[in-house]
PDB file of C-alpha atoms in Angstrom:
ATOM      1  CA  MET A  24     111.272   4.114  97.694  1.00  0.00           C
ATOM      2  CA  VAL A  25     108.923   4.692  94.814  1.00  0.00           C
ATOM      3  CA  MET A  26     108.001   1.607  92.798  1.00  0.00           C
ATOM      4  CA  VAL A  27     105.532   3.275  90.396  1.00  0.00           C
ATOM      5  CA  ASP A  28     106.682   5.612  87.612  1.00  0.00           C
ATOM      6  CA  GLU A  29     103.346   6.366  86.010  1.00  0.00           C
ATOM      7  CA  VAL A  30      99.671   6.006  86.821  1.00  0.00           C
ATOM      8  CA  ILE A  31      98.159   4.876  83.523  1.00  0.00           C
ATOM      9  CA  ALA A  32      94.529   4.761  84.647  1.00  0.00           C
ATOM     10  CA  VAL A  33      92.149   4.582  87.570  1.00  0.00           C
ATOM     11  CA  ARG A  34      88.841   3.253  86.222  1.00  0.00           C
ATOM     12  CA  GLY A  35      86.201   2.456  88.798  1.00  0.00           C
ATOM     13  CA  LEU A  36      87.801  -0.097  91.092  1.00  0.00           C
ATOM     14  CA  GLU A  37      90.680  -0.868  88.702  1.00  0.00           C
ATOM     15  CA  THR A  38      94.129   0.709  88.631  1.00  0.00           C
ATOM     16  CA  GLU A  39      96.911   0.409  86.048  1.00  0.00           C
ATOM     17  CA  THR A  40     100.482   1.623  86.584  1.00  0.00           C
ATOM     18  CA  SER A  41     103.911   1.149  85.050  1.00  0.00           C
ATOM     19  CA  PHE A  42     107.391   0.944  86.524  1.00  0.00           C
ATOM     20  CA  LEU A  43     110.804   0.728  84.854  1.00  0.00           C
ATOM     21  CA  VAL A  44     113.228  -1.432  86.840  1.00  0.00           C
ATOM     22  CA  LYS A  45     116.426   0.607  87.235  1.00  0.00           C
ATOM     23  CA  PRO A  46     119.856  -0.680  88.308  1.00  0.00           C
ATOM     24  CA  ASP A  47     119.768   1.383  91.521  1.00  0.00           C
ATOM     25  CA  CYS A  48     116.384  -0.032  92.612  1.00  0.00           C
ATOM     26  CA  LEU A  49     116.516  -1.180  96.237  1.00  0.00           C
ATOM     27  CA  PHE A  50     115.005  -4.553  95.257  1.00  0.00           C
ATOM     28  CA  ALA A  51     117.313  -5.271  92.279  1.00  0.00           C
ATOM     29  CA  ARG A  52     119.871  -8.040  92.823  1.00  0.00           C
ATOM     30  CA  ALA A  53     122.089  -9.734  90.239  1.00  0.00           C
ATOM     31  CA  GLY A  54     120.358  -7.824  87.426  1.00  0.00           C
ATOM     32  CA  LYS A  55     116.811  -8.850  88.399  1.00  0.00           C
ATOM     33  CA  LEU A  56     113.975  -7.408  90.464  1.00  0.00           C
ATOM     34  CA  SER A  57     113.236  -9.606  93.476  1.00  0.00           C
ATOM     35  CA  GLU A  58     109.902 -11.137  94.424  1.00  0.00           C
ATOM     36  CA  ALA A  59     109.625  -8.562  97.226  1.00  0.00           C
ATOM     37  CA  GLY A  60     110.163  -5.784  94.669  1.00  0.00           C
ATOM     38  CA  MET A  61     107.299  -6.968  92.488  1.00  0.00           C
ATOM     39  CA  LEU A  62     105.066  -7.310  95.547  1.00  0.00           C
ATOM     40  CA  GLU A  63     105.995  -3.771  96.648  1.00  0.00           C
ATOM     41  CA  ASN A  64     105.135  -2.494  93.164  1.00  0.00           C
ATOM     42  CA  LEU A  65     101.740  -4.187  93.438  1.00  0.00           C
ATOM     43  CA  ALA A  66     101.172  -2.766  96.931  1.00  0.00           C
ATOM     44  CA  GLN A  67     102.032   0.770  95.780  1.00  0.00           C
ATOM     45  CA  THR A  68      99.644   0.421  92.838  1.00  0.00           C
ATOM     46  CA  SER A  69      96.937  -0.566  95.325  1.00  0.00           C
ATOM     47  CA  PHE A  70      97.820   2.350  97.591  1.00  0.00           C
ATOM     48  CA  ILE A  71      97.478   4.764  94.650  1.00  0.00           C
ATOM     49  CA  PHE A  72      93.961   3.475  94.084  1.00  0.00           C
ATOM     50  CA  LEU A  73      93.041   3.688  97.759  1.00  0.00           C
ATOM     51  CA  ASN A  74      94.354   7.250  98.013  1.00  0.00           C
ATOM     52  CA  TYR A  75      92.628   8.223  94.757  1.00  0.00           C
ATOM     53  CA  PHE A  76      89.316   6.603  95.681  1.00  0.00           C
ATOM     54  CA  PHE A  77      89.036   8.065  99.175  1.00  0.00           C
ATOM     55  CA  ILE A  78      90.194  11.663  98.695  1.00  0.00           C
ATOM     56  CA  ARG A  79      87.631  14.402  99.050  1.00  0.00           C
ATOM     57  CA  PRO A  80      86.711  16.588  96.054  1.00  0.00           C
ATOM     58  CA  GLY A  81      89.409  19.180  95.438  1.00  0.00           C
ATOM     59  CA  GLU A  82      92.063  17.322  97.467  1.00  0.00           C
ATOM     60  CA  VAL A  83      95.431  16.527  95.935  1.00  0.00           C
ATOM     61  CA  LEU A  84      96.314  12.853  95.534  1.00  0.00           C
ATOM     62  CA  TRP A  85      99.566  13.067  97.502  1.00  0.00           C
ATOM     63  CA  ASP A  86      99.664  15.508 100.395  1.00  0.00           C
ATOM     64  CA  LYS A  87     102.575  15.577 102.836  1.00  0.00           C
ATOM     65  CA  ALA A  88     100.300  17.179 105.437  1.00  0.00           C
ATOM     66  CA  LYS A  89      98.434  13.878 105.704  1.00  0.00           C
ATOM     67  CA  ASP A  90      99.601  10.856 107.602  1.00  0.00           C
ATOM     68  CA  ASN A  91      98.330   8.158 105.213  1.00  0.00           C
ATOM     69  CA  LEU A  92      99.624   4.668 105.754  1.00  0.00           C
ATOM     70  CA  GLY A  93      98.945   1.732 103.458  1.00  0.00           C
ATOM     71  CA  VAL A  94      99.967  -1.797 104.420  1.00  0.00           C
ATOM     72  CA  ILE A  95      99.469  -5.341 103.228  1.00  0.00           C
ATOM     73  CA  SER A  96      97.776  -7.135 106.101  1.00  0.00           C
ATOM     74  CA  THR A  97      97.384 -10.563 104.467  1.00  0.00           C
ATOM     75  CA  ILE A  98      98.561 -12.288 101.311  1.00  0.00           C
ATOM     76  CA  MET A  99      96.028 -14.985 100.493  1.00  0.00           C
ATOM     77  CA  ASP A 100      97.443 -16.175  97.157  1.00  0.00           C
ATOM     78  CA  LEU A 101     100.766 -15.434  95.492  1.00  0.00           C
ATOM     79  CA  GLU A 102     102.136 -16.901  92.291  1.00  0.00           C
ATOM     80  CA  ILE A 103     105.388 -15.647  90.758  1.00  0.00           C
ATOM     81  CA  SER A 104     106.365 -17.098  87.404  1.00  0.00           C
ATOM     82  CA  LEU A 105     109.338 -14.918  86.447  1.00  0.00           C
ATOM     83  CA  LEU A 106     111.599 -12.178  87.770  1.00  0.00           C
ATOM     84  CA  PRO A 107     112.027  -9.073  85.608  1.00  0.00           C
ATOM     85  CA  GLU A 108     115.482  -8.004  84.544  1.00  0.00           C
ATOM     86  CA  VAL A 109     116.829  -4.508  85.117  1.00  0.00           C
ATOM     87  CA  GLY A 110     115.623  -2.340  82.229  1.00  0.00           C
ATOM     88  CA  THR A 111     112.259  -4.101  82.043  1.00  0.00           C
ATOM     89  CA  ARG A 112     108.992  -2.184  82.313  1.00  0.00           C
ATOM     90  CA  LEU A 113     106.329  -3.653  84.595  1.00  0.00           C
ATOM     91  CA  CYS A 114     102.644  -3.091  83.837  1.00  0.00           C
ATOM     92  CA  THR A 115     100.712  -3.579  87.053  1.00  0.00           C
ATOM     93  CA  TYR A 116      96.959  -3.992  87.369  1.00  0.00           C
ATOM     94  CA  THR A 117      94.786  -4.138  90.487  1.00  0.00           C
ATOM     95  CA  GLN A 118      91.099  -4.774  91.086  1.00  0.00           C
ATOM     96  CA  THR A 119      89.818  -3.600  94.480  1.00  0.00           C
ATOM     97  CA  GLU A 120      86.869  -4.700  96.577  1.00  0.00           C
ATOM     98  CA  LEU A 121      86.006  -2.491  99.538  1.00  0.00           C
ATOM     99  CA  VAL A 122      85.394  -4.630 102.634  1.00  0.00           C
ATOM    100  CA  PHE A 123      85.194  -2.012 105.403  1.00  0.00           C
ATOM    101  CA  THR A 124      85.339   1.769 105.628  1.00  0.00           C
ATOM    102  CA  SER A 125      85.313   4.309 108.429  1.00  0.00           C
ATOM    103  CA  ASP A 126      86.579   7.883 108.700  1.00  0.00           C
ATOM    104  CA  PHE A 127      90.164   6.770 109.301  1.00  0.00           C
ATOM    105  CA  LEU A 128      90.443   3.159 108.144  1.00  0.00           C
ATOM    106  CA  LYS A 129      89.701   1.374 104.879  1.00  0.00           C
ATOM    107  CA  ILE A 130      90.068  -2.381 104.393  1.00  0.00           C
ATOM    108  CA  CYS A 131      90.106  -3.767 100.870  1.00  0.00           C
ATOM    109  CA  ASN A 132      90.645  -7.055  99.079  1.00  0.00           C
ATOM    110  CA  ILE A 133      93.035  -6.598  96.180  1.00  0.00           C
ATOM    111  CA  GLN A 134      93.532  -8.851  93.191  1.00  0.00           C
ATOM    112  CA  GLY A 135      96.587  -7.889  91.211  1.00  0.00           C
ATOM    113  CA  ARG A 136      98.880  -8.939  88.442  1.00  0.00           C
ATOM    114  CA  VAL A 137     102.184  -7.779  87.053  1.00  0.00           C
ATOM    115  CA  ILE A 138     102.692  -8.166  83.314  1.00  0.00           C
ATOM    116  CA  ILE A 139     106.073  -8.103  81.562  1.00  0.00           C
ATOM    117  CA  ASP A 140     106.100  -8.010  77.755  1.00  0.00           C
ATOM    118  CA  GLY A 141     102.620  -9.556  77.660  1.00  0.00           C
ATOM    119  CA  GLU A 142     103.509 -12.376  80.068  1.00  0.00           C
ATOM    120  CA  THR A 143     102.143 -12.642  83.619  1.00  0.00           C
ATOM    121  CA  ALA A 144     105.017 -12.441  86.101  1.00  0.00           C
ATOM    122  CA  LEU A 145     102.997 -12.199  89.332  1.00  0.00           C
ATOM    123  CA  LEU A 146      99.434 -12.938  90.416  1.00  0.00           C
ATOM    124  CA  ALA A 147      98.319 -12.096  93.953  1.00  0.00           C
ATOM    125  CA  THR A 148      95.278 -11.754  96.160  1.00  0.00           C
ATOM    126  CA  MET A 149      95.817  -9.734  99.313  1.00  0.00           C
ATOM    127  CA  LYS A 150      94.117  -7.611 101.923  1.00  0.00           C
ATOM    128  CA  MET A 151      95.246  -3.986 102.221  1.00  0.00           C
ATOM    129  CA  LEU A 152      94.650  -1.504 105.016  1.00  0.00           C
ATOM    130  CA  LEU A 153      94.681   2.244 104.472  1.00  0.00           C
ATOM    131  CA  GLN A 154      94.838   4.437 107.532  1.00  0.00           C
ATOM    132  CA  THR A 155      93.938   8.036 106.673  1.00  0.00           C
ATOM    133  CA  GLN A 156      94.485  10.702 109.238  1.00  0.00           C
ATOM    134  CA  GLU A 157      95.085  14.435 109.103  1.00  0.00           C
ATOM    135  CA  ALA A 158      98.458  15.377 110.596  1.00  0.00           C
TER     136      ALA A 158
END
């Protein structure tokens, strides 16, 4: 399931993506994207940053030969003020703080928000883990 349509920018430790909520989206129910769907969109935006930030020069961003795994380990704060309707475009922003890094594991604090038509729909602070390993 892909919950990011376009990577708008990766600037330093900030990432911006967009996603159009389609009727066949796994997380769409009764014409709206669920809370879990918005959180998954935020997590995938974070994962894009983590992949982008930690690739080696000349590497492709997405490589099926790699066994990269990104997971949310902790959600410290979560505030959801509205659920987007099908047909709505999400603009998702993350700010990342690297907490720990080794050859195969990165731990980051992520602050993120999802904006819909200029209004904040979701605010979250979470810890993400990225396991990077050659297959």
